[in-house]
PDB file of C-alpha atoms in Angstrom:
ATOM      1  CA  MET A  80       0.000   0.000   0.000  1.00  0.00           C
ATOM      2  CA  SER A  81       1.248   3.504  -0.861  1.00  0.00           C
ATOM      3  CA  LYS A  82       2.916   5.555   1.828  1.00  0.00           C
ATOM      4  CA  GLN A  83       1.203   8.629   0.364  1.00  0.00           C
ATOM      5  CA  GLU A  84      -2.416   7.474   0.429  1.00  0.00           C
ATOM      6  CA  LEU A  85      -4.504   4.820   2.114  1.00  0.00           C
ATOM      7  CA  ASP A  86      -6.640   2.363   0.167  1.00  0.00           C
ATOM      8  CA  VAL A  87     -10.319   3.321   0.403  1.00  0.00           C
ATOM      9  CA  ASP A  88     -11.466  -0.320   0.603  1.00  0.00           C
ATOM     10  CA  PHE A  89      -9.052  -0.920   3.482  1.00  0.00           C
ATOM     11  CA  LEU A  90     -10.396   2.148   5.308  1.00  0.00           C
ATOM     12  CA  ALA A  91     -14.007   1.197   4.495  1.00  0.00           C
ATOM     13  CA  ASP A  92     -13.557  -2.305   5.938  1.00  0.00           C
ATOM     14  CA  ALA A  93     -12.105  -0.852   9.139  1.00  0.00           C
ATOM     15  CA  MET A  94     -14.815   1.815   9.460  1.00  0.00           C
ATOM     16  CA  ARG A  95     -17.592  -0.681   8.690  1.00  0.00           C
ATOM     17  CA  ALA A  96     -16.336  -3.140  11.311  1.00  0.00           C
ATOM     18  CA  ALA A  97     -15.943  -0.404  13.949  1.00  0.00           C
ATOM     19  CA  ALA A  98     -19.372   1.175  13.346  1.00  0.00           C
ATOM     20  CA  LEU A  99     -21.210  -2.161  13.228  1.00  0.00           C
ATOM     21  CA  GLU A 100     -19.566  -3.300  16.461  1.00  0.00           C
ATOM     22  CA  VAL A 101     -20.235  -0.043  18.350  1.00  0.00           C
ATOM     23  CA  PHE A 102     -23.879   0.236  17.241  1.00  0.00           C
ATOM     24  CA  GLY A 103     -24.462  -3.480  17.829  1.00  0.00           C
ATOM     25  CA  THR A 104     -22.838  -3.614  21.269  1.00  0.00           C
ATOM     26  CA  MET A 105     -23.727  -0.237  22.779  1.00  0.00           C
ATOM     27  CA  LEU A 106     -27.103   0.450  21.144  1.00  0.00           C
ATOM     28  CA  GLY A 107     -28.285  -3.033  20.143  1.00  0.00           C
ATOM     29  CA  ILE A 108     -28.926  -1.766  16.613  1.00  0.00           C
ATOM     30  CA  GLU A 109     -28.018  -3.250  13.242  1.00  0.00           C
ATOM     31  CA  ILE A 110     -26.780  -0.702  10.732  1.00  0.00           C
ATOM     32  CA  GLU A 111     -26.301  -1.040   7.000  1.00  0.00           C
ATOM     33  CA  PRO A 112     -23.184   0.400   5.319  1.00  0.00           C
ATOM     34  CA  SER A 113     -23.284   1.970   1.846  1.00  0.00           C
ATOM     35  CA  VAL A 114     -20.515   2.662  -0.644  1.00  0.00           C
ATOM     36  CA  PRO A 115     -17.938   5.213   0.591  1.00  0.00           C
ATOM     37  CA  THR A 116     -17.482   8.388  -1.424  1.00  0.00           C
ATOM     38  CA  PRO A 117     -14.703  10.959  -1.519  1.00  0.00           C
ATOM     39  CA  GLY A 118     -15.533  14.607  -0.986  1.00  0.00           C
ATOM     40  CA  VAL A 119     -13.817  17.901  -0.274  1.00  0.00           C
ATOM     41  CA  ALA A 120     -16.466  18.870   2.246  1.00  0.00           C
ATOM     42  CA  VAL A 121     -19.360  17.244   4.058  1.00  0.00           C
ATOM     43  CA  ALA A 122     -22.406  19.406   4.420  1.00  0.00           C
ATOM     44  CA  SER A 123     -24.674  18.476   7.287  1.00  0.00           C
ATOM     45  CA  GLU A 124     -28.424  18.359   6.921  1.00  0.00           C
ATOM     46  CA  ASP A 125     -30.495  21.524   7.401  1.00  0.00           C
ATOM     47  CA  HIS A 126     -30.305  21.151  11.177  1.00  0.00           C
ATOM     48  CA  GLY A 127     -27.473  18.818  11.946  1.00  0.00           C
ATOM     49  CA  VAL A 128     -24.834  17.592  14.348  1.00  0.00           C
ATOM     50  CA  VAL A 129     -21.152  17.181  13.505  1.00  0.00           C
ATOM     51  CA  SER A 130     -18.785  15.390  15.877  1.00  0.00           C
ATOM     52  CA  LEU A 131     -15.047  15.609  15.148  1.00  0.00           C
ATOM     53  CA  LEU A 132     -11.845  14.111  16.550  1.00  0.00           C
ATOM     54  CA  GLY A 133      -8.245  14.901  15.677  1.00  0.00           C
ATOM     55  CA  LEU A 134      -5.863  12.067  14.758  1.00  0.00           C
ATOM     56  CA  THR A 135      -2.085  12.373  15.082  1.00  0.00           C
ATOM     57  CA  GLY A 136       0.966  10.211  14.473  1.00  0.00           C
ATOM     58  CA  GLU A 137       2.873   9.265  11.321  1.00  0.00           C
ATOM     59  CA  TRP A 138      -0.453  10.000   9.627  1.00  0.00           C
ATOM     60  CA  THR A 139      -2.489  12.992  10.684  1.00  0.00           C
ATOM     61  CA  GLY A 140      -6.029  14.247  10.088  1.00  0.00           C
ATOM     62  CA  SER A 141      -9.544  13.950  11.470  1.00  0.00           C
ATOM     63  CA  GLY A 142     -12.396  11.532  11.899  1.00  0.00           C
ATOM     64  CA  GLY A 143     -16.006  12.243  12.650  1.00  0.00           C
ATOM     65  CA  LEU A 144     -19.700  11.611  12.471  1.00  0.00           C
ATOM     66  CA  CYS A 145     -22.285  13.776  10.748  1.00  0.00           C
ATOM     67  CA  CYS A 146     -26.062  13.387  10.997  1.00  0.00           C
ATOM     68  CA  SER A 147     -29.360  15.231  11.277  1.00  0.00           C
ATOM     69  CA  ALA A 148     -30.506  16.564  14.657  1.00  0.00           C
ATOM     70  CA  GLU A 149     -33.301  13.987  14.557  1.00  0.00           C
ATOM     71  CA  CYS A 150     -30.810  11.155  14.071  1.00  0.00           C
ATOM     72  CA  ALA A 151     -28.592  12.497  16.891  1.00  0.00           C
ATOM     73  CA  CYS A 152     -31.626  12.441  19.235  1.00  0.00           C
ATOM     74  CA  TRP A 153     -32.431   8.893  18.112  1.00  0.00           C
ATOM     75  CA  ILE A 154     -28.831   7.735  18.806  1.00  0.00           C
ATOM     76  CA  ALA A 155     -28.931   9.282  22.298  1.00  0.00           C
ATOM     77  CA  SER A 156     -32.386   7.779  22.999  1.00  0.00           C
ATOM     78  CA  GLN A 157     -31.197   4.289  22.031  1.00  0.00           C
ATOM     79  CA  MET A 158     -28.031   4.690  24.063  1.00  0.00           C
ATOM     80  CA  LEU A 159     -29.470   6.201  27.228  1.00  0.00           C
ATOM     81  CA  PHE A 160     -33.039   4.820  27.261  1.00  0.00           C
ATOM     82  CA  SER A 161     -34.539   8.339  27.433  1.00  0.00           C
ATOM     83  CA  GLU A 162     -36.529  10.409  24.969  1.00  0.00           C
ATOM     84  CA  TYR A 163     -34.824  13.462  23.475  1.00  0.00           C
ATOM     85  CA  PRO A 164     -37.118  15.715  21.399  1.00  0.00           C
ATOM     86  CA  GLU A 165     -34.256  18.121  20.657  1.00  0.00           C
ATOM     87  CA  VAL A 166     -30.463  18.277  20.770  1.00  0.00           C
ATOM     88  CA  ASN A 167     -29.212  19.103  24.269  1.00  0.00           C
ATOM     89  CA  ASP A 168     -26.008  18.465  26.260  1.00  0.00           C
ATOM     90  CA  GLU A 169     -26.881  14.785  26.782  1.00  0.00           C
ATOM     91  CA  VAL A 170     -27.443  14.247  23.050  1.00  0.00           C
ATOM     92  CA  ARG A 171     -24.180  16.005  22.166  1.00  0.00           C
ATOM     93  CA  ASP A 172     -22.355  13.938  24.792  1.00  0.00           C
ATOM     94  CA  ALA A 173     -23.827  10.654  23.518  1.00  0.00           C
ATOM     95  CA  VAL A 174     -22.969  11.461  19.877  1.00  0.00           C
ATOM     96  CA  GLY A 175     -19.447  12.474  20.933  1.00  0.00           C
ATOM     97  CA  GLU A 176     -18.944   9.196  22.783  1.00  0.00           C
ATOM     98  CA  ILE A 177     -20.242   7.103  19.883  1.00  0.00           C
ATOM     99  CA  THR A 178     -17.855   8.961  17.557  1.00  0.00           C
ATOM    100  CA  ASN A 179     -15.018   8.411  20.019  1.00  0.00           C
ATOM    101  CA  MET A 180     -15.659   4.668  20.098  1.00  0.00           C
ATOM    102  CA  ILE A 181     -16.088   4.236  16.335  1.00  0.00           C
ATOM    103  CA  VAL A 182     -13.120   6.380  15.300  1.00  0.00           C
ATOM    104  CA  GLY A 183     -11.039   4.930  18.153  1.00  0.00           C
ATOM    105  CA  ASN A 184     -11.624   1.364  17.019  1.00  0.00           C
ATOM    106  CA  PHE A 185     -11.206   2.380  13.377  1.00  0.00           C
ATOM    107  CA  LYS A 186      -7.771   3.885  14.029  1.00  0.00           C
ATOM    108  CA  ASN A 187      -6.749   0.828  16.075  1.00  0.00           C
ATOM    109  CA  SER A 188      -7.703  -1.383  13.088  1.00  0.00           C
ATOM    110  CA  ILE A 189      -5.642   0.584  10.583  1.00  0.00           C
ATOM    111  CA  GLY A 190      -2.646   0.817  12.946  1.00  0.00           C
ATOM    112  CA  SER A 191      -0.811  -1.961  11.070  1.00  0.00           C
ATOM    113  CA  VAL A 192      -0.444   0.483   8.148  1.00  0.00           C
ATOM    114  CA  THR A 193      -0.497   3.926   9.762  1.00  0.00           C
ATOM    115  CA  GLY A 194       1.394   3.068  12.942  1.00  0.00           C
ATOM    116  CA  PRO A 195      -0.069   4.046  16.309  1.00  0.00           C
ATOM    117  CA  LEU A 196      -2.313   7.120  16.123  1.00  0.00           C
ATOM    118  CA  GLY A 197      -3.198   9.448  18.983  1.00  0.00           C
ATOM    119  CA  MET A 198      -6.732  10.791  19.229  1.00  0.00           C
ATOM    120  CA  SER A 199      -8.208  13.962  20.735  1.00  0.00           C
ATOM    121  CA  THR A 200     -11.412  14.130  22.765  1.00  0.00           C
ATOM    122  CA  PRO A 201     -14.457  14.805  20.514  1.00  0.00           C
ATOM    123  CA  THR A 202     -15.809  18.232  19.649  1.00  0.00           C
ATOM    124  CA  VAL A 203     -19.545  18.196  18.909  1.00  0.00           C
ATOM    125  CA  ILE A 204     -21.223  21.056  17.052  1.00  0.00           C
ATOM    126  CA  CYS A 205     -24.915  21.517  16.402  1.00  0.00           C
ATOM    127  CA  GLY A 206     -26.259  24.025  13.872  1.00  0.00           C
ATOM    128  CA  HIS A 207     -27.771  24.822  10.494  1.00  0.00           C
ATOM    129  CA  ASP A 208     -26.232  24.335   7.032  1.00  0.00           C
ATOM    130  CA  MET A 209     -22.788  23.367   8.285  1.00  0.00           C
ATOM    131  CA  THR A 210     -19.888  22.434   6.030  1.00  0.00           C
ATOM    132  CA  THR A 211     -16.675  20.825   7.228  1.00  0.00           C
ATOM    133  CA  THR A 212     -13.389  21.335   5.396  1.00  0.00           C
ATOM    134  CA  ASN A 213      -9.753  20.591   6.172  1.00  0.00           C
ATOM    135  CA  SER A 214      -6.782  22.899   6.050  1.00  0.00           C
ATOM    136  CA  GLY A 215      -4.734  21.620   3.113  1.00  0.00           C
ATOM    137  CA  ALA A 216      -7.988  20.807   1.283  1.00  0.00           C
ATOM    138  CA  HIS A 217      -7.366  17.088   1.552  1.00  0.00           C
ATOM    139  CA  GLU A 218     -10.480  15.077   0.726  1.00  0.00           C
ATOM    140  CA  TRP A 219     -12.752  13.501   3.292  1.00  0.00           C
ATOM    141  CA  ILE A 220     -13.726   9.909   2.677  1.00  0.00           C
ATOM    142  CA  VAL A 221     -17.373   9.637   3.637  1.00  0.00           C
ATOM    143  CA  PHE A 222     -18.873   6.340   4.820  1.00  0.00           C
ATOM    144  CA  PRO A 223     -22.710   6.381   4.788  1.00  0.00           C
ATOM    145  CA  PHE A 224     -24.730   4.151   7.119  1.00  0.00           C
ATOM    146  CA  THR A 225     -28.473   3.621   7.512  1.00  0.00           C
ATOM    147  CA  SER A 226     -30.665   2.023  10.159  1.00  0.00           C
ATOM    148  CA  GLN A 227     -34.436   1.897  10.310  1.00  0.00           C
ATOM    149  CA  GLU A 228     -35.504   5.407   9.275  1.00  0.00           C
ATOM    150  CA  HIS A 229     -32.233   7.100  10.118  1.00  0.00           C
ATOM    151  CA  SER A 230     -28.974   7.691   8.295  1.00  0.00           C
ATOM    152  CA  PHE A 231     -25.614   9.050   9.382  1.00  0.00           C
ATOM    153  CA  ARG A 232     -22.174   9.420   7.858  1.00  0.00           C
ATOM    154  CA  MET A 233     -18.808   8.603   9.307  1.00  0.00           C
ATOM    155  CA  MET A 234     -15.945  10.517   7.714  1.00  0.00           C
ATOM    156  CA  VAL A 235     -12.196  10.427   7.827  1.00  0.00           C
ATOM    157  CA  GLN A 236      -9.310  12.371   6.357  1.00  0.00           C
ATOM    158  CA  LEU A 237      -5.715  11.213   6.804  1.00  0.00           C
ATOM    159  CA  GLN A 238      -2.458  12.204   5.183  1.00  0.00           C
ATOM    160  CA  PRO A 239       1.176  11.473   5.989  1.00  0.00           C
ATOM    161  CA  ALA A 240       2.384  13.880   8.686  1.00  0.00           C
ATOM    162  CA  ARG A 241       5.504  14.644   6.607  1.00  0.00           C
ATOM    163  CA  GLN A 242       3.317  15.686   3.663  1.00  0.00           C
ATOM    164  CA  LEU A 243       1.410  18.097   5.912  1.00  0.00           C
ATOM    165  CA  ALA A 244       4.627  19.493   7.387  1.00  0.00           C
ATOM    166  CA  SER A 245       6.077  19.892   3.885  1.00  0.00           C
ATOM    167  CA  ARG A 246       2.916  21.708   2.725  1.00  0.00           C
ATOM    168  CA  ALA A 247       3.101  24.058   5.729  1.00  0.00           C
ATOM    169  CA  HIS A 248       6.799  24.698   4.957  1.00  0.00           C
ATOM    170  CA  ASP A 249       5.955  25.485   1.306  1.00  0.00           C
ATOM    171  CA  SER A 250       3.173  27.870   2.361  1.00  0.00           C
ATOM    172  CA  ILE A 251       5.478  29.787   4.723  1.00  0.00           C
ATOM    173  CA  HIS A 252       8.202  29.878   2.067  1.00  0.00           C
ATOM    174  CA  HIS A 253       5.673  31.220  -0.462  1.00  0.00           C
ATOM    175  CA  MET A 254       4.492  33.891   1.990  1.00  0.00           C
ATOM    176  CA  LEU A 255       8.058  35.027   2.708  1.00  0.00           C
ATOM    177  CA  LEU A 256       8.880  35.251  -1.011  1.00  0.00           C
ATOM    178  CA  ASN A 257       5.830  37.430  -1.608  1.00  0.00           C
ATOM    179  CA  GLN A 258       6.552  39.886   1.189  1.00  0.00           C
TER     180      GLN A 258
ATOM    181  CA  MET B 151     -19.356  -3.346  46.107  1.00  0.00           C
ATOM    182  CA  ASN B 152     -18.798   0.416  46.006  1.00  0.00           C
ATOM    183  CA  ILE B 153     -17.655   1.683  42.627  1.00  0.00           C
ATOM    184  CA  LEU B 154     -16.176   4.965  41.371  1.00  0.00           C
ATOM    185  CA  ILE B 155     -16.686   5.552  37.627  1.00  0.00           C
ATOM    186  CA  VAL B 156     -14.329   8.097  36.040  1.00  0.00           C
ATOM    187  CA  ASP B 157     -15.160   9.186  32.488  1.00  0.00           C
ATOM    188  CA  ASP B 158     -15.568  12.596  30.851  1.00  0.00           C
ATOM    189  CA  SER B 159     -18.652  11.355  29.004  1.00  0.00           C
ATOM    190  CA  MET B 160     -21.852  11.560  31.033  1.00  0.00           C
ATOM    191  CA  ALA B 161     -23.446   9.145  28.555  1.00  0.00           C
ATOM    192  CA  LEU B 162     -20.733   6.561  29.131  1.00  0.00           C
ATOM    193  CA  ARG B 163     -21.022   6.931  32.931  1.00  0.00           C
ATOM    194  CA  LYS B 164     -24.777   6.287  32.688  1.00  0.00           C
ATOM    195  CA  ILE B 165     -24.270   3.279  30.426  1.00  0.00           C
ATOM    196  CA  LEU B 166     -21.613   1.815  32.713  1.00  0.00           C
ATOM    197  CA  GLN B 167     -23.947   2.107  35.713  1.00  0.00           C
ATOM    198  CA  ARG B 168     -26.692   0.305  33.792  1.00  0.00           C
ATOM    199  CA  VAL B 169     -24.436  -2.408  32.382  1.00  0.00           C
ATOM    200  CA  ILE B 170     -22.776  -3.086  35.764  1.00  0.00           C
ATOM    201  CA  ARG B 171     -26.195  -3.589  37.390  1.00  0.00           C
ATOM    202  CA  ASN B 172     -27.479  -5.704  34.467  1.00  0.00           C
ATOM    203  CA  ALA B 173     -24.325  -7.839  34.592  1.00  0.00           C
ATOM    204  CA  GLY B 174     -25.364  -9.015  38.048  1.00  0.00           C
ATOM    205  CA  VAL B 175     -22.594  -7.261  39.985  1.00  0.00           C
ATOM    206  CA  THR B 176     -23.654  -6.734  43.610  1.00  0.00           C
ATOM    207  CA  VAL B 177     -23.617  -2.970  43.749  1.00  0.00           C
ATOM    208  CA  GLY B 178     -23.518  -0.851  46.894  1.00  0.00           C
ATOM    209  CA  GLN B 179     -22.885   2.794  46.112  1.00  0.00           C
ATOM    210  CA  ILE B 180     -21.762   4.133  42.742  1.00  0.00           C
ATOM    211  CA  GLN B 181     -20.226   7.587  42.412  1.00  0.00           C
ATOM    212  CA  GLU B 182     -19.042   9.360  39.286  1.00  0.00           C
ATOM    213  CA  ALA B 183     -16.253  11.779  38.370  1.00  0.00           C
ATOM    214  CA  ALA B 184     -15.637  13.482  35.026  1.00  0.00           C
ATOM    215  CA  ASP B 185     -11.807  13.441  35.138  1.00  0.00           C
ATOM    216  CA  GLY B 186      -8.827  12.361  37.240  1.00  0.00           C
ATOM    217  CA  GLN B 187      -8.721  15.516  39.343  1.00  0.00           C
ATOM    218  CA  LEU B 188     -12.389  15.220  40.288  1.00  0.00           C
ATOM    219  CA  ALA B 189     -11.853  11.529  41.042  1.00  0.00           C
ATOM    220  CA  LEU B 190      -9.093  12.388  43.543  1.00  0.00           C
ATOM    221  CA  GLN B 191     -11.389  14.951  45.183  1.00  0.00           C
ATOM    222  CA  CYS B 192     -14.171  12.364  45.354  1.00  0.00           C
ATOM    223  CA  LEU B 193     -11.815   9.850  47.003  1.00  0.00           C
ATOM    224  CA  GLU B 194     -11.340  12.232  49.958  1.00  0.00           C
ATOM    225  CA  GLN B 195     -14.909  11.340  50.996  1.00  0.00           C
ATOM    226  CA  PHE B 196     -15.847   8.161  49.128  1.00  0.00           C
ATOM    227  CA  LYS B 197     -14.193   4.783  49.723  1.00  0.00           C
ATOM    228  CA  PRO B 198     -14.842   2.574  46.674  1.00  0.00           C
ATOM    229  CA  ASP B 199     -13.885  -1.099  46.345  1.00  0.00           C
ATOM    230  CA  VAL B 200     -12.917  -0.548  42.713  1.00  0.00           C
ATOM    231  CA  ILE B 201     -12.357   2.322  40.276  1.00  0.00           C
ATOM    232  CA  LEU B 202     -13.321   2.110  36.607  1.00  0.00           C
ATOM    233  CA  SER B 203     -11.452   4.808  34.731  1.00  0.00           C
ATOM    234  CA  ASP B 204     -11.372   6.032  31.153  1.00  0.00           C
ATOM    235  CA  ILE B 205      -7.912   6.969  29.808  1.00  0.00           C
ATOM    236  CA  ASN B 206      -8.492   9.856  27.413  1.00  0.00           C
ATOM    237  CA  MET B 207      -9.911  12.697  29.561  1.00  0.00           C
ATOM    238  CA  PRO B 208      -9.250  16.445  29.926  1.00  0.00           C
ATOM    239  CA  ASN B 209      -7.509  18.016  32.977  1.00  0.00           C
ATOM    240  CA  MET B 210      -6.103  14.744  34.335  1.00  0.00           C
ATOM    241  CA  ASP B 211      -6.241  11.608  32.186  1.00  0.00           C
ATOM    242  CA  GLY B 212      -6.678   8.057  33.417  1.00  0.00           C
ATOM    243  CA  LEU B 213      -2.982   7.113  33.331  1.00  0.00           C
ATOM    244  CA  GLU B 214      -2.045  10.194  35.380  1.00  0.00           C
ATOM    245  CA  LEU B 215      -4.789   9.304  37.863  1.00  0.00           C
ATOM    246  CA  LEU B 216      -3.387   5.772  38.051  1.00  0.00           C
ATOM    247  CA  LYS B 217       0.106   7.135  38.828  1.00  0.00           C
ATOM    248  CA  LYS B 218      -1.304   9.376  41.596  1.00  0.00           C
ATOM    249  CA  LEU B 219      -3.230   6.487  43.122  1.00  0.00           C
ATOM    250  CA  LYS B 220      -0.247   4.124  43.088  1.00  0.00           C
ATOM    251  CA  GLY B 221       1.907   6.863  44.629  1.00  0.00           C
ATOM    252  CA  SER B 222      -0.486   7.305  47.551  1.00  0.00           C
ATOM    253  CA  GLU B 223       0.045   5.280  50.738  1.00  0.00           C
ATOM    254  CA  THR B 224      -3.684   5.154  51.437  1.00  0.00           C
ATOM    255  CA  LEU B 225      -4.936   4.480  47.884  1.00  0.00           C
ATOM    256  CA  LYS B 226      -2.206   2.353  46.289  1.00  0.00           C
ATOM    257  CA  ASN B 227      -3.994  -0.957  46.905  1.00  0.00           C
ATOM    258  CA  LEU B 228      -7.310   0.183  45.430  1.00  0.00           C
ATOM    259  CA  PRO B 229      -8.050  -1.928  42.305  1.00  0.00           C
ATOM    260  CA  VAL B 230      -8.340   0.132  39.127  1.00  0.00           C
ATOM    261  CA  ILE B 231      -9.847  -1.170  35.877  1.00  0.00           C
ATOM    262  CA  MET B 232      -9.012   0.990  32.859  1.00  0.00           C
ATOM    263  CA  ILE B 233     -11.649   1.354  30.161  1.00  0.00           C
ATOM    264  CA  SER B 234     -10.863   2.851  26.787  1.00  0.00           C
ATOM    265  CA  THR B 235     -11.046   2.669  23.010  1.00  0.00           C
ATOM    266  CA  GLU B 236      -7.248   3.000  23.184  1.00  0.00           C
ATOM    267  CA  ALA B 237      -6.816  -0.747  23.456  1.00  0.00           C
ATOM    268  CA  SER B 238      -3.584  -1.295  21.569  1.00  0.00           C
ATOM    269  CA  ARG B 239      -1.268  -3.886  23.110  1.00  0.00           C
ATOM    270  CA  GLU B 240       1.127  -1.079  24.096  1.00  0.00           C
ATOM    271  CA  ARG B 241      -1.587   0.908  25.850  1.00  0.00           C
ATOM    272  CA  VAL B 242      -2.902  -2.127  27.745  1.00  0.00           C
ATOM    273  CA  MET B 243       0.628  -3.058  28.835  1.00  0.00           C
ATOM    274  CA  GLU B 244       1.333   0.528  29.886  1.00  0.00           C
ATOM    275  CA  SER B 245      -1.820   0.505  32.049  1.00  0.00           C
ATOM    276  CA  ILE B 246      -0.951  -2.819  33.653  1.00  0.00           C
ATOM    277  CA  GLU B 247       2.640  -1.734  34.310  1.00  0.00           C
ATOM    278  CA  LEU B 248       1.354   1.432  35.994  1.00  0.00           C
ATOM    279  CA  GLY B 249      -0.736  -0.743  38.315  1.00  0.00           C
ATOM    280  CA  ALA B 250      -4.148  -1.251  36.684  1.00  0.00           C
ATOM    281  CA  CYS B 251      -5.607  -4.634  37.573  1.00  0.00           C
ATOM    282  CA  ASN B 252      -7.463  -5.047  34.275  1.00  0.00           C
ATOM    283  CA  PHE B 253      -8.519  -3.375  31.017  1.00  0.00           C
ATOM    284  CA  ILE B 254     -11.901  -3.118  29.264  1.00  0.00           C
ATOM    285  CA  ARG B 255     -12.070  -2.096  25.618  1.00  0.00           C
ATOM    286  CA  LYS B 256     -14.888   0.187  24.433  1.00  0.00           C
ATOM    287  CA  PRO B 257     -17.391  -0.838  23.164  1.00  0.00           C
ATOM    288  CA  PHE B 258     -18.093  -3.335  25.929  1.00  0.00           C
ATOM    289  CA  SER B 259     -20.870  -5.828  26.608  1.00  0.00           C
ATOM    290  CA  GLU B 260     -22.449  -7.094  29.827  1.00  0.00           C
ATOM    291  CA  ASP B 261     -20.329 -10.230  29.411  1.00  0.00           C
ATOM    292  CA  ASP B 262     -17.134  -8.143  29.373  1.00  0.00           C
ATOM    293  CA  ILE B 263     -18.139  -6.377  32.592  1.00  0.00           C
ATOM    294  CA  ARG B 264     -19.233  -9.642  34.239  1.00  0.00           C
ATOM    295  CA  GLU B 265     -15.916 -11.276  33.357  1.00  0.00           C
ATOM    296  CA  LYS B 266     -13.759  -8.420  34.693  1.00  0.00           C
ATOM    297  CA  PHE B 267     -15.720  -8.062  37.937  1.00  0.00           C
ATOM    298  CA  GLY B 268     -15.662 -11.877  38.308  1.00  0.00           C
ATOM    299  CA  LEU B 269     -11.862 -11.831  38.093  1.00  0.00           C
ATOM    300  CA  LEU B 270     -11.757  -9.007  40.612  1.00  0.00           C
ATOM    301  CA  ALA B 271     -13.906 -10.968  43.079  1.00  0.00           C
ATOM    302  CA  LYS B 272     -11.574 -13.995  42.755  1.00  0.00           C
ATOM    303  CA  LYS B 273      -8.549 -11.830  43.605  1.00  0.00           C
TER     304      LYS B 273
END
């Protein structure tokens, strides 16, 4: 496998296994994966929730979960056995923890290729018409999942840390030349 | 059995409480803390039989908490079970070397909890 990019099928297998295990074990729910797609940005639904984690190591980037507010409430309800008519702190916390578990197990699975990766605590944002992009404009790989009447997307973006450092160096060099 | 659950996720603390009870563990009092610092404060008043601690937390993480506990004359023998998605061989070994008595990987089932508490009871 290339040292410059990770095979999408390899990532999809790891993400699929992690998401199925977390939803099956913690929520008792079967989810159905769809075909992953690349994308520069992931726009959330009209009123949505985005949960993001930073990944660091020899490869660096982000992982996350993106869904509608309704789906976030459903995830929290299944997880905590309570009804949530709207997104509140408990819903954000539950979505953050689910993201933490899925991305955490995903990055453990791909460790044979990427080496050990560190992971930040999740940041969960709720709002309207959100778009997520990465500095460096590296593409997200988006992994759609459905269950019952709900759908959500896991997403990941990883690039070699050296490539990112080199890009930052080039940007600074370019800025200095143009002063 | 009195239990202290340390995790920055309120959702996870709730789930752990439910799963521990459903797993058939004989539970006395359960208290919760959102990070290592708050756990140490809690331990000034509360005397648990076991601590379940996450690793990746703000302020004071689970490994730092473990070091503080093992460095304390009064708390060093308190069993600590680490619980984390960070379940690489290296991370598990690091936890055990620092004094954790066991390790639970997230996500976890009732069977996982039953097994770990069963081992604890045997010790």
